[in-house]
PDB file of N, CA and C in Angstrom:
ATOM      1  N   MET A   1       2.356 -50.482  62.612  1.00 92.00           N
ATOM      2  CA  MET A   1       1.296 -49.601  62.166  1.00 92.00           C
ATOM      3  C   MET A   1       0.064 -50.459  61.880  1.00 92.00           C
ATOM      4  N   ASN A   2      -1.055 -50.042  62.393  1.00 94.00           N
ATOM      5  CA  ASN A   2      -2.300 -50.747  62.114  1.00 94.00           C
ATOM      6  C   ASN A   2      -3.171 -49.900  61.186  1.00 94.00           C
ATOM      7  N   ARG A   3      -4.350 -50.372  60.900  1.00 93.00           N
ATOM      8  CA  ARG A   3      -5.241 -49.708  59.942  1.00 93.00           C
ATOM      9  C   ARG A   3      -5.567 -48.270  60.349  1.00 93.00           C
ATOM     10  N   SER A   4      -5.905 -48.055  61.610  1.00 93.00           N
ATOM     11  CA  SER A   4      -6.262 -46.694  62.046  1.00 93.00           C
ATOM     12  C   SER A   4      -5.050 -45.762  62.004  1.00 93.00           C
ATOM     13  N   ASP A   5      -3.850 -46.294  62.291  1.00 94.00           N
ATOM     14  CA  ASP A   5      -2.634 -45.479  62.177  1.00 94.00           C
ATOM     15  C   ASP A   5      -2.399 -45.069  60.727  1.00 94.00           C
ATOM     16  N   LEU A   6      -2.638 -45.990  59.810  1.00 93.00           N
ATOM     17  CA  LEU A   6      -2.468 -45.712  58.389  1.00 93.00           C
ATOM     18  C   LEU A   6      -3.442 -44.622  57.931  1.00 93.00           C
ATOM     19  N   ILE A   7      -4.672 -44.703  58.376  1.00 92.00           N
ATOM     20  CA  ILE A   7      -5.684 -43.697  58.025  1.00 92.00           C
ATOM     21  C   ILE A   7      -5.282 -42.336  58.569  1.00 92.00           C
ATOM     22  N   THR A   8      -4.842 -42.287  59.819  1.00 92.00           N
ATOM     23  CA  THR A   8      -4.418 -41.028  60.436  1.00 92.00           C
ATOM     24  C   THR A   8      -3.224 -40.438  59.693  1.00 92.00           C
ATOM     25  N   HIS A   9      -2.247 -41.289  59.369  1.00 93.00           N
ATOM     26  CA  HIS A   9      -1.045 -40.834  58.667  1.00 93.00           C
ATOM     27  C   HIS A   9      -1.395 -40.295  57.286  1.00 93.00           C
ATOM     28  N   LEU A  10      -2.285 -40.980  56.577  1.00 92.00           N
ATOM     29  CA  LEU A  10      -2.716 -40.540  55.258  1.00 92.00           C
ATOM     30  C   LEU A  10      -3.432 -39.190  55.336  1.00 92.00           C
ATOM     31  N   ALA A  11      -4.279 -39.016  56.336  1.00 91.00           N
ATOM     32  CA  ALA A  11      -4.999 -37.750  56.515  1.00 91.00           C
ATOM     33  C   ALA A  11      -4.033 -36.619  56.865  1.00 91.00           C
ATOM     34  N   GLU A  12      -2.978 -36.919  57.626  1.00 92.00           N
ATOM     35  CA  GLU A  12      -1.986 -35.895  57.977  1.00 92.00           C
ATOM     36  C   GLU A  12      -1.144 -35.494  56.765  1.00 92.00           C
ATOM     37  N   LEU A  13      -0.799 -36.464  55.920  1.00 93.00           N
ATOM     38  CA  LEU A  13       0.008 -36.187  54.731  1.00 93.00           C
ATOM     39  C   LEU A  13      -0.753 -35.365  53.696  1.00 93.00           C
ATOM     40  N   HIS A  14      -2.059 -35.557  53.637  1.00 92.00           N
ATOM     41  CA  HIS A  14      -2.896 -34.857  52.666  1.00 92.00           C
ATOM     42  C   HIS A  14      -3.997 -34.100  53.406  1.00 92.00           C
ATOM     43  N   PRO A  15      -3.703 -32.857  53.809  1.00 90.00           N
ATOM     44  CA  PRO A  15      -4.671 -32.092  54.607  1.00 90.00           C
ATOM     45  C   PRO A  15      -6.005 -31.830  53.901  1.00 90.00           C
ATOM     46  N   GLN A  16      -6.013 -31.912  52.561  1.00 92.00           N
ATOM     47  CA  GLN A  16      -7.272 -31.701  51.841  1.00 92.00           C
ATOM     48  C   GLN A  16      -8.240 -32.865  52.028  1.00 92.00           C
ATOM     49  N   LEU A  17      -7.744 -34.009  52.518  1.00 86.00           N
ATOM     50  CA  LEU A  17      -8.592 -35.171  52.785  1.00 86.00           C
ATOM     51  C   LEU A  17      -9.120 -35.137  54.210  1.00 86.00           C
ATOM     52  N   PHE A  18     -10.393 -35.383  54.349  1.00 89.00           N
ATOM     53  CA  PHE A  18     -10.947 -35.563  55.678  1.00 89.00           C
ATOM     54  C   PHE A  18     -10.608 -36.975  56.139  1.00 89.00           C
ATOM     55  N   ALA A  19     -10.710 -37.236  57.429  1.00 88.00           N
ATOM     56  CA  ALA A  19     -10.402 -38.564  57.959  1.00 88.00           C
ATOM     57  C   ALA A  19     -11.311 -39.616  57.333  1.00 88.00           C
ATOM     58  N   LYS A  20     -12.581 -39.266  57.088  1.00 91.00           N
ATOM     59  CA  LYS A  20     -13.512 -40.214  56.470  1.00 91.00           C
ATOM     60  C   LYS A  20     -13.076 -40.553  55.043  1.00 91.00           C
ATOM     61  N   ASP A  21     -12.556 -39.562  54.321  1.00 92.00           N
ATOM     62  CA  ASP A  21     -12.075 -39.802  52.956  1.00 92.00           C
ATOM     63  C   ASP A  21     -10.863 -40.730  52.973  1.00 92.00           C
ATOM     64  N   ALA A  22      -9.942 -40.480  53.900  1.00 92.00           N
ATOM     65  CA  ALA A  22      -8.751 -41.326  54.029  1.00 92.00           C
ATOM     66  C   ALA A  22      -9.162 -42.752  54.391  1.00 92.00           C
ATOM     67  N   GLU A  23     -10.159 -42.873  55.251  1.00 94.00           N
ATOM     68  CA  GLU A  23     -10.657 -44.194  55.643  1.00 94.00           C
ATOM     69  C   GLU A  23     -11.244 -44.929  54.433  1.00 94.00           C
ATOM     70  N   SER A  24     -11.972 -44.201  53.592  1.00 94.00           N
ATOM     71  CA  SER A  24     -12.551 -44.799  52.385  1.00 94.00           C
ATOM     72  C   SER A  24     -11.463 -45.274  51.432  1.00 94.00           C
ATOM     73  N   VAL A  25     -10.406 -44.487  51.286  1.00 93.00           N
ATOM     74  CA  VAL A  25      -9.298 -44.849  50.401  1.00 93.00           C
ATOM     75  C   VAL A  25      -8.647 -46.146  50.878  1.00 93.00           C
ATOM     76  N   VAL A  26      -8.351 -46.231  52.159  1.00 94.00           N
ATOM     77  CA  VAL A  26      -7.718 -47.422  52.722  1.00 94.00           C
ATOM     78  C   VAL A  26      -8.648 -48.623  52.570  1.00 94.00           C
ATOM     79  N   LYS A  27      -9.934 -48.434  52.812  1.00 96.00           N
ATOM     80  CA  LYS A  27     -10.899 -49.525  52.694  1.00 96.00           C
ATOM     81  C   LYS A  27     -10.965 -50.047  51.258  1.00 96.00           C
ATOM     82  N   VAL A  28     -11.003 -49.152  50.279  1.00 96.00           N
ATOM     83  CA  VAL A  28     -11.076 -49.554  48.880  1.00 96.00           C
ATOM     84  C   VAL A  28      -9.835 -50.357  48.487  1.00 96.00           C
ATOM     85  N   ILE A  29      -8.665 -49.902  48.905  1.00 94.00           N
ATOM     86  CA  ILE A  29      -7.423 -50.601  48.559  1.00 94.00           C
ATOM     87  C   ILE A  29      -7.394 -51.994  49.187  1.00 94.00           C
ATOM     88  N   LEU A  30      -7.719 -52.081  50.466  1.00 94.00           N
ATOM     89  CA  LEU A  30      -7.686 -53.372  51.145  1.00 94.00           C
ATOM     90  C   LEU A  30      -8.761 -54.325  50.616  1.00 94.00           C
ATOM     91  N   ASP A  31      -9.929 -53.786  50.283  1.00 96.00           N
ATOM     92  CA  ASP A  31     -10.995 -54.620  49.710  1.00 96.00           C
ATOM     93  C   ASP A  31     -10.586 -55.163  48.338  1.00 96.00           C
ATOM     94  N   ALA A  32      -9.960 -54.328  47.523  1.00 95.00           N
ATOM     95  CA  ALA A  32      -9.515 -54.768  46.200  1.00 95.00           C
ATOM     96  C   ALA A  32      -8.457 -55.867  46.336  1.00 95.00           C
ATOM     97  N   LEU A  33      -7.545 -55.684  47.277  1.00 95.00           N
ATOM     98  CA  LEU A  33      -6.517 -56.693  47.548  1.00 95.00           C
ATOM     99  C   LEU A  33      -7.169 -58.007  47.969  1.00 95.00           C
ATOM    100  N   SER A  34      -8.076 -57.945  48.921  1.00 95.00           N
ATOM    101  CA  SER A  34      -8.754 -59.134  49.440  1.00 95.00           C
ATOM    102  C   SER A  34      -9.575 -59.835  48.360  1.00 95.00           C
ATOM    103  N   ASN A  35     -10.315 -59.059  47.575  1.00 96.00           N
ATOM    104  CA  ASN A  35     -11.151 -59.656  46.527  1.00 96.00           C
ATOM    105  C   ASN A  35     -10.315 -60.365  45.472  1.00 96.00           C
ATOM    106  N   THR A  36      -9.212 -59.752  45.077  1.00 96.00           N
ATOM    107  CA  THR A  36      -8.344 -60.368  44.076  1.00 96.00           C
ATOM    108  C   THR A  36      -7.759 -61.672  44.597  1.00 96.00           C
ATOM    109  N   LEU A  37      -7.279 -61.671  45.839  1.00 95.00           N
ATOM    110  CA  LEU A  37      -6.714 -62.893  46.416  1.00 95.00           C
ATOM    111  C   LEU A  37      -7.777 -63.975  46.595  1.00 95.00           C
ATOM    112  N   SER A  38      -8.978 -63.586  47.001  1.00 94.00           N
ATOM    113  CA  SER A  38     -10.029 -64.583  47.216  1.00 94.00           C
ATOM    114  C   SER A  38     -10.457 -65.249  45.908  1.00 94.00           C
ATOM    115  N   LYS A  39     -10.233 -64.570  44.778  1.00 94.00           N
ATOM    116  CA  LYS A  39     -10.551 -65.156  43.476  1.00 94.00           C
ATOM    117  C   LYS A  39      -9.361 -65.919  42.893  1.00 94.00           C
ATOM    118  N   GLY A  40      -8.289 -66.046  43.678  1.00 93.00           N
ATOM    119  CA  GLY A  40      -7.122 -66.801  43.224  1.00 93.00           C
ATOM    120  C   GLY A  40      -6.119 -65.979  42.451  1.00 93.00           C
ATOM    121  N   GLY A  41      -6.306 -64.664  42.430  1.00 94.00           N
ATOM    122  CA  GLY A  41      -5.416 -63.784  41.676  1.00 94.00           C
ATOM    123  C   GLY A  41      -4.151 -63.417  42.435  1.00 94.00           C
ATOM    124  N   ARG A  42      -3.342 -62.618  41.793  1.00 95.00           N
ATOM    125  CA  ARG A  42      -2.073 -62.155  42.351  1.00 95.00           C
ATOM    126  C   ARG A  42      -2.079 -60.636  42.325  1.00 95.00           C
ATOM    127  N   VAL A  43      -1.561 -60.000  43.370  1.00 96.00           N
ATOM    128  CA  VAL A  43      -1.488 -58.546  43.448  1.00 96.00           C
ATOM    129  C   VAL A  43      -0.023 -58.153  43.537  1.00 96.00           C
ATOM    130  N   GLU A  44       0.407 -57.277  42.635  1.00 95.00           N
ATOM    131  CA  GLU A  44       1.790 -56.812  42.649  1.00 95.00           C
ATOM    132  C   GLU A  44       1.802 -55.297  42.738  1.00 95.00           C
ATOM    133  N   ILE A  45       2.517 -54.778  43.727  1.00 94.00           N
ATOM    134  CA  ILE A  45       2.674 -53.340  43.893  1.00 94.00           C
ATOM    135  C   ILE A  45       4.160 -53.049  43.714  1.00 94.00           C
ATOM    136  N   ARG A  46       4.517 -52.442  42.590  1.00 93.00           N
ATOM    137  CA  ARG A  46       5.915 -52.193  42.261  1.00 93.00           C
ATOM    138  C   ARG A  46       6.600 -51.391  43.358  1.00 93.00           C
ATOM    139  N   GLY A  47       7.788 -51.837  43.739  1.00 91.00           N
ATOM    140  CA  GLY A  47       8.557 -51.168  44.777  1.00 91.00           C
ATOM    141  C   GLY A  47       8.171 -51.593  46.178  1.00 91.00           C
ATOM    142  N   PHE A  48       7.061 -52.289  46.324  1.00 94.00           N
ATOM    143  CA  PHE A  48       6.605 -52.736  47.647  1.00 94.00           C
ATOM    144  C   PHE A  48       6.680 -54.251  47.773  1.00 94.00           C
ATOM    145  N   GLY A  49       5.948 -54.953  46.900  1.00 96.00           N
ATOM    146  CA  GLY A  49       5.962 -56.410  46.951  1.00 96.00           C
ATOM    147  C   GLY A  49       4.760 -57.006  46.257  1.00 96.00           C
ATOM    148  N   SER A  50       4.607 -58.317  46.423  1.00 97.00           N
ATOM    149  CA  SER A  50       3.489 -58.997  45.788  1.00 97.00           C
ATOM    150  C   SER A  50       2.798 -59.928  46.776  1.00 97.00           C
ATOM    151  N   PHE A  51       1.509 -60.083  46.572  1.00 96.00           N
ATOM    152  CA  PHE A  51       0.682 -60.977  47.368  1.00 96.00           C
ATOM    153  C   PHE A  51       0.164 -62.067  46.442  1.00 96.00           C
ATOM    154  N   GLU A  52       0.251 -63.307  46.888  1.00 96.00           N
ATOM    155  CA  GLU A  52      -0.308 -64.414  46.132  1.00 96.00           C
ATOM    156  C   GLU A  52      -0.718 -65.511  47.097  1.00 96.00           C
ATOM    157  N   LEU A  53      -1.346 -66.547  46.564  1.00 96.00           N
ATOM    158  CA  LEU A  53      -1.803 -67.649  47.404  1.00 96.00           C
ATOM    159  C   LEU A  53      -0.836 -68.816  47.310  1.00 96.00           C
ATOM    160  N   ASN A  54      -0.518 -69.417  48.434  1.00 96.00           N
ATOM    161  CA  ASN A  54       0.285 -70.638  48.487  1.00 96.00           C
ATOM    162  C   ASN A  54      -0.623 -71.793  48.881  1.00 96.00           C
ATOM    163  N   TYR A  55      -0.444 -72.925  48.220  1.00 96.00           N
ATOM    164  CA  TYR A  55      -1.227 -74.116  48.522  1.00 96.00           C
ATOM    165  C   TYR A  55      -0.536 -74.898  49.623  1.00 96.00           C
ATOM    166  N   ARG A  56      -1.285 -75.270  50.635  1.00 97.00           N
ATOM    167  CA  ARG A  56      -0.773 -76.140  51.691  1.00 97.00           C
ATOM    168  C   ARG A  56      -1.527 -77.459  51.608  1.00 97.00           C
ATOM    169  N   PRO A  57      -0.822 -78.545  51.312  1.00 97.00           N
ATOM    170  CA  PRO A  57      -1.491 -79.842  51.161  1.00 97.00           C
ATOM    171  C   PRO A  57      -2.010 -80.361  52.508  1.00 97.00           C
ATOM    172  N   PRO A  58      -2.931 -81.346  52.460  1.00 97.00           N
ATOM    173  CA  PRO A  58      -3.430 -81.907  53.719  1.00 97.00           C
ATOM    174  C   PRO A  58      -2.298 -82.615  54.461  1.00 97.00           C
ATOM    175  N   ARG A  59      -2.417 -82.653  55.779  1.00 97.00           N
ATOM    176  CA  ARG A  59      -1.368 -83.286  56.586  1.00 97.00           C
ATOM    177  C   ARG A  59      -1.951 -83.774  57.894  1.00 97.00           C
ATOM    178  N   GLN A  60      -1.164 -84.553  58.608  1.00 96.00           N
ATOM    179  CA  GLN A  60      -1.546 -85.009  59.943  1.00 96.00           C
ATOM    180  C   GLN A  60      -0.951 -84.046  60.966  1.00 96.00           C
ATOM    181  N   GLY A  61      -1.776 -83.577  61.867  1.00 95.00           N
ATOM    182  CA  GLY A  61      -1.318 -82.701  62.938  1.00 95.00           C
ATOM    183  C   GLY A  61      -1.596 -83.338  64.280  1.00 95.00           C
ATOM    184  N   ARG A  62      -1.220 -82.653  65.321  1.00 96.00           N
ATOM    185  CA  ARG A  62      -1.467 -83.149  66.679  1.00 96.00           C
ATOM    186  C   ARG A  62      -2.157 -82.073  67.496  1.00 96.00           C
ATOM    187  N   ASN A  63      -3.119 -82.503  68.290  1.00 94.00           N
ATOM    188  CA  ASN A  63      -3.738 -81.604  69.243  1.00 94.00           C
ATOM    189  C   ASN A  63      -2.744 -81.455  70.396  1.00 94.00           C
ATOM    190  N   PRO A  64      -2.228 -80.240  70.659  1.00 94.00           N
ATOM    191  CA  PRO A  64      -1.207 -80.097  71.693  1.00 94.00           C
ATOM    192  C   PRO A  64      -1.713 -80.415  73.106  1.00 94.00           C
ATOM    193  N   LYS A  65      -3.012 -80.276  73.315  1.00 94.00           N
ATOM    194  CA  LYS A  65      -3.560 -80.525  74.648  1.00 94.00           C
ATOM    195  C   LYS A  65      -3.683 -82.023  74.944  1.00 94.00           C
ATOM    196  N   THR A  66      -4.212 -82.772  73.952  1.00 95.00           N
ATOM    197  CA  THR A  66      -4.463 -84.200  74.193  1.00 95.00           C
ATOM    198  C   THR A  66      -3.433 -85.109  73.531  1.00 95.00           C
ATOM    199  N   GLY A  67      -2.715 -84.585  72.534  1.00 93.00           N
ATOM    200  CA  GLY A  67      -1.748 -85.404  71.816  1.00 93.00           C
ATOM    201  C   GLY A  67      -2.384 -86.264  70.736  1.00 93.00           C
ATOM    202  N   ALA A  68      -3.688 -86.154  70.540  1.00 96.00           N
ATOM    203  CA  ALA A  68      -4.397 -86.955  69.545  1.00 96.00           C
ATOM    204  C   ALA A  68      -4.074 -86.468  68.130  1.00 96.00           C
ATOM    205  N   SER A  69      -4.045 -87.390  67.167  1.00 96.00           N
ATOM    206  CA  SER A  69      -3.825 -87.038  65.765  1.00 96.00           C
ATOM    207  C   SER A  69      -5.059 -86.324  65.223  1.00 96.00           C
ATOM    208  N   VAL A  70      -4.813 -85.313  64.404  1.00 96.00           N
ATOM    209  CA  VAL A  70      -5.883 -84.536  63.796  1.00 96.00           C
ATOM    210  C   VAL A  70      -5.551 -84.362  62.324  1.00 96.00           C
ATOM    211  N   LYS A  71      -6.540 -84.554  61.451  1.00 96.00           N
ATOM    212  CA  LYS A  71      -6.328 -84.309  60.034  1.00 96.00           C
ATOM    213  C   LYS A  71      -6.497 -82.812  59.767  1.00 96.00           C
ATOM    214  N   VAL A  72      -5.475 -82.221  59.192  1.00 96.00           N
ATOM    215  CA  VAL A  72      -5.540 -80.809  58.812  1.00 96.00           C
ATOM    216  C   VAL A  72      -5.823 -80.779  57.313  1.00 96.00           C
ATOM    217  N   PRO A  73      -6.930 -80.164  56.903  1.00 97.00           N
ATOM    218  CA  PRO A  73      -7.304 -80.176  55.486  1.00 97.00           C
ATOM    219  C   PRO A  73      -6.384 -79.287  54.641  1.00 97.00           C
ATOM    220  N   ALA A  74      -6.420 -79.519  53.333  1.00 97.00           N
ATOM    221  CA  ALA A  74      -5.673 -78.678  52.398  1.00 97.00           C
ATOM    222  C   ALA A  74      -6.278 -77.278  52.407  1.00 97.00           C
ATOM    223  N   LYS A  75      -5.447 -76.292  52.153  1.00 96.00           N
ATOM    224  CA  LYS A  75      -5.948 -74.917  52.129  1.00 96.00           C
ATOM    225  C   LYS A  75      -4.994 -74.020  51.362  1.00 96.00           C
ATOM    226  N   TYR A  76      -5.494 -72.873  50.982  1.00 96.00           N
ATOM    227  CA  TYR A  76      -4.685 -71.835  50.369  1.00 96.00           C
ATOM    228  C   TYR A  76      -4.490 -70.736  51.404  1.00 96.00           C
ATOM    229  N   VAL A  77      -3.255 -70.253  51.521  1.00 96.00           N
ATOM    230  CA  VAL A  77      -2.956 -69.191  52.481  1.00 96.00           C
ATOM    231  C   VAL A  77      -2.293 -68.027  51.745  1.00 96.00           C
ATOM    232  N   PRO A  78      -2.584 -66.790  52.147  1.00 96.00           N
ATOM    233  CA  PRO A  78      -1.942 -65.649  51.506  1.00 96.00           C
ATOM    234  C   PRO A  78      -0.451 -65.604  51.829  1.00 96.00           C
ATOM    235  N   HIS A  79       0.331 -65.176  50.858  1.00 96.00           N
ATOM    236  CA  HIS A  79       1.779 -65.089  51.019  1.00 96.00           C
ATOM    237  C   HIS A  79       2.246 -63.751  50.464  1.00 96.00           C
ATOM    238  N   PHE A  80       3.108 -63.070  51.210  1.00 97.00           N
ATOM    239  CA  PHE A  80       3.666 -61.790  50.772  1.00 97.00           C
ATOM    240  C   PHE A  80       5.145 -61.955  50.479  1.00 97.00           C
ATOM    241  N   LYS A  81       5.561 -61.431  49.343  1.00 96.00           N
ATOM    242  CA  LYS A  81       6.982 -61.431  48.997  1.00 96.00           C
ATOM    243  C   LYS A  81       7.390 -59.979  48.794  1.00 96.00           C
ATOM    244  N   ALA A  82       8.338 -59.516  49.609  1.00 95.00           N
ATOM    245  CA  ALA A  82       8.779 -58.126  49.540  1.00 95.00           C
ATOM    246  C   ALA A  82       9.506 -57.856  48.236  1.00 95.00           C
ATOM    247  N   GLY A  83       9.285 -56.661  47.685  1.00 94.00           N
ATOM    248  CA  GLY A  83       9.970 -56.239  46.473  1.00 94.00           C
ATOM    249  C   GLY A  83      11.384 -55.780  46.777  1.00 94.00           C
ATOM    250  N   LYS A  84      12.166 -55.613  45.732  1.00 93.00           N
ATOM    251  CA  LYS A  84      13.577 -55.240  45.874  1.00 93.00           C
ATOM    252  C   LYS A  84      13.738 -53.917  46.614  1.00 93.00           C
ATOM    253  N   GLU A  85      12.962 -52.918  46.237  1.00 94.00           N
ATOM    254  CA  GLU A  85      13.073 -51.593  46.862  1.00 94.00           C
ATOM    255  C   GLU A  85      12.751 -51.651  48.353  1.00 94.00           C
ATOM    256  N   LEU A  86      11.712 -52.385  48.738  1.00 93.00           N
ATOM    257  CA  LEU A  86      11.348 -52.524  50.148  1.00 93.00           C
ATOM    258  C   LEU A  86      12.444 -53.246  50.921  1.00 93.00           C
ATOM    259  N   ARG A  87      12.965 -54.336  50.354  1.00 93.00           N
ATOM    260  CA  ARG A  87      14.059 -55.067  51.027  1.00 93.00           C
ATOM    261  C   ARG A  87      15.261 -54.165  51.256  1.00 93.00           C
ATOM    262  N   GLU A  88      15.621 -53.382  50.250  1.00 93.00           N
ATOM    263  CA  GLU A  88      16.777 -52.498  50.384  1.00 93.00           C
ATOM    264  C   GLU A  88      16.547 -51.415  51.437  1.00 93.00           C
ATOM    265  N   ARG A  89      15.333 -50.871  51.500  1.00 92.00           N
ATOM    266  CA  ARG A  89      15.025 -49.832  52.498  1.00 92.00           C
ATOM    267  C   ARG A  89      15.078 -50.411  53.918  1.00 92.00           C
ATOM    268  N   VAL A  90      14.607 -51.648  54.065  1.00 92.00           N
ATOM    269  CA  VAL A  90      14.632 -52.278  55.388  1.00 92.00           C
ATOM    270  C   VAL A  90      16.070 -52.547  55.824  1.00 92.00           C
ATOM    271  N   ILE A  91      16.895 -52.994  54.883  1.00 91.00           N
ATOM    272  CA  ILE A  91      18.298 -53.275  55.208  1.00 91.00           C
ATOM    273  C   ILE A  91      19.033 -51.992  55.597  1.00 91.00           C
ATOM    274  N   GLU A  92      18.736 -50.895  54.876  1.00 89.00           N
ATOM    275  CA  GLU A  92      19.372 -49.613  55.179  1.00 89.00           C
ATOM    276  C   GLU A  92      18.870 -49.009  56.481  1.00 89.00           C
ATOM    277  N   GLY A  93      17.714 -49.434  56.944  1.00 81.00           N
ATOM    278  CA  GLY A  93      17.131 -48.883  58.164  1.00 81.00           C
ATOM    279  C   GLY A  93      16.436 -47.552  57.926  1.00 81.00           C
ATOM    280  N   ASP A  94      15.970 -47.339  56.698  1.00 60.00           N
ATOM    281  CA  ASP A  94      15.328 -46.084  56.322  1.00 60.00           C
ATOM    282  C   ASP A  94      13.936 -45.966  56.843  1.00 60.00           C
TER     283      ASP A  94
END
């Protein structure tokens, strides 16, 4: 499911919402998630999972085309950890 599928599904579930309203709802949620993570925060949605930042230290990498060594700088990357309810639903195939 991608963003437009989510908007369509939300609009179908709630007929009182226009597609533009559903789009605004999805945008607000995703923007809030992104803003919190960009400030170094953690987002937890009970029953779904949590998003946080993982630190990746600097390392030596290789350019696959030339084989030359490349320094890869340190960075923070987003990480998702599924909640218990989501894991159980996936295992059940629901």
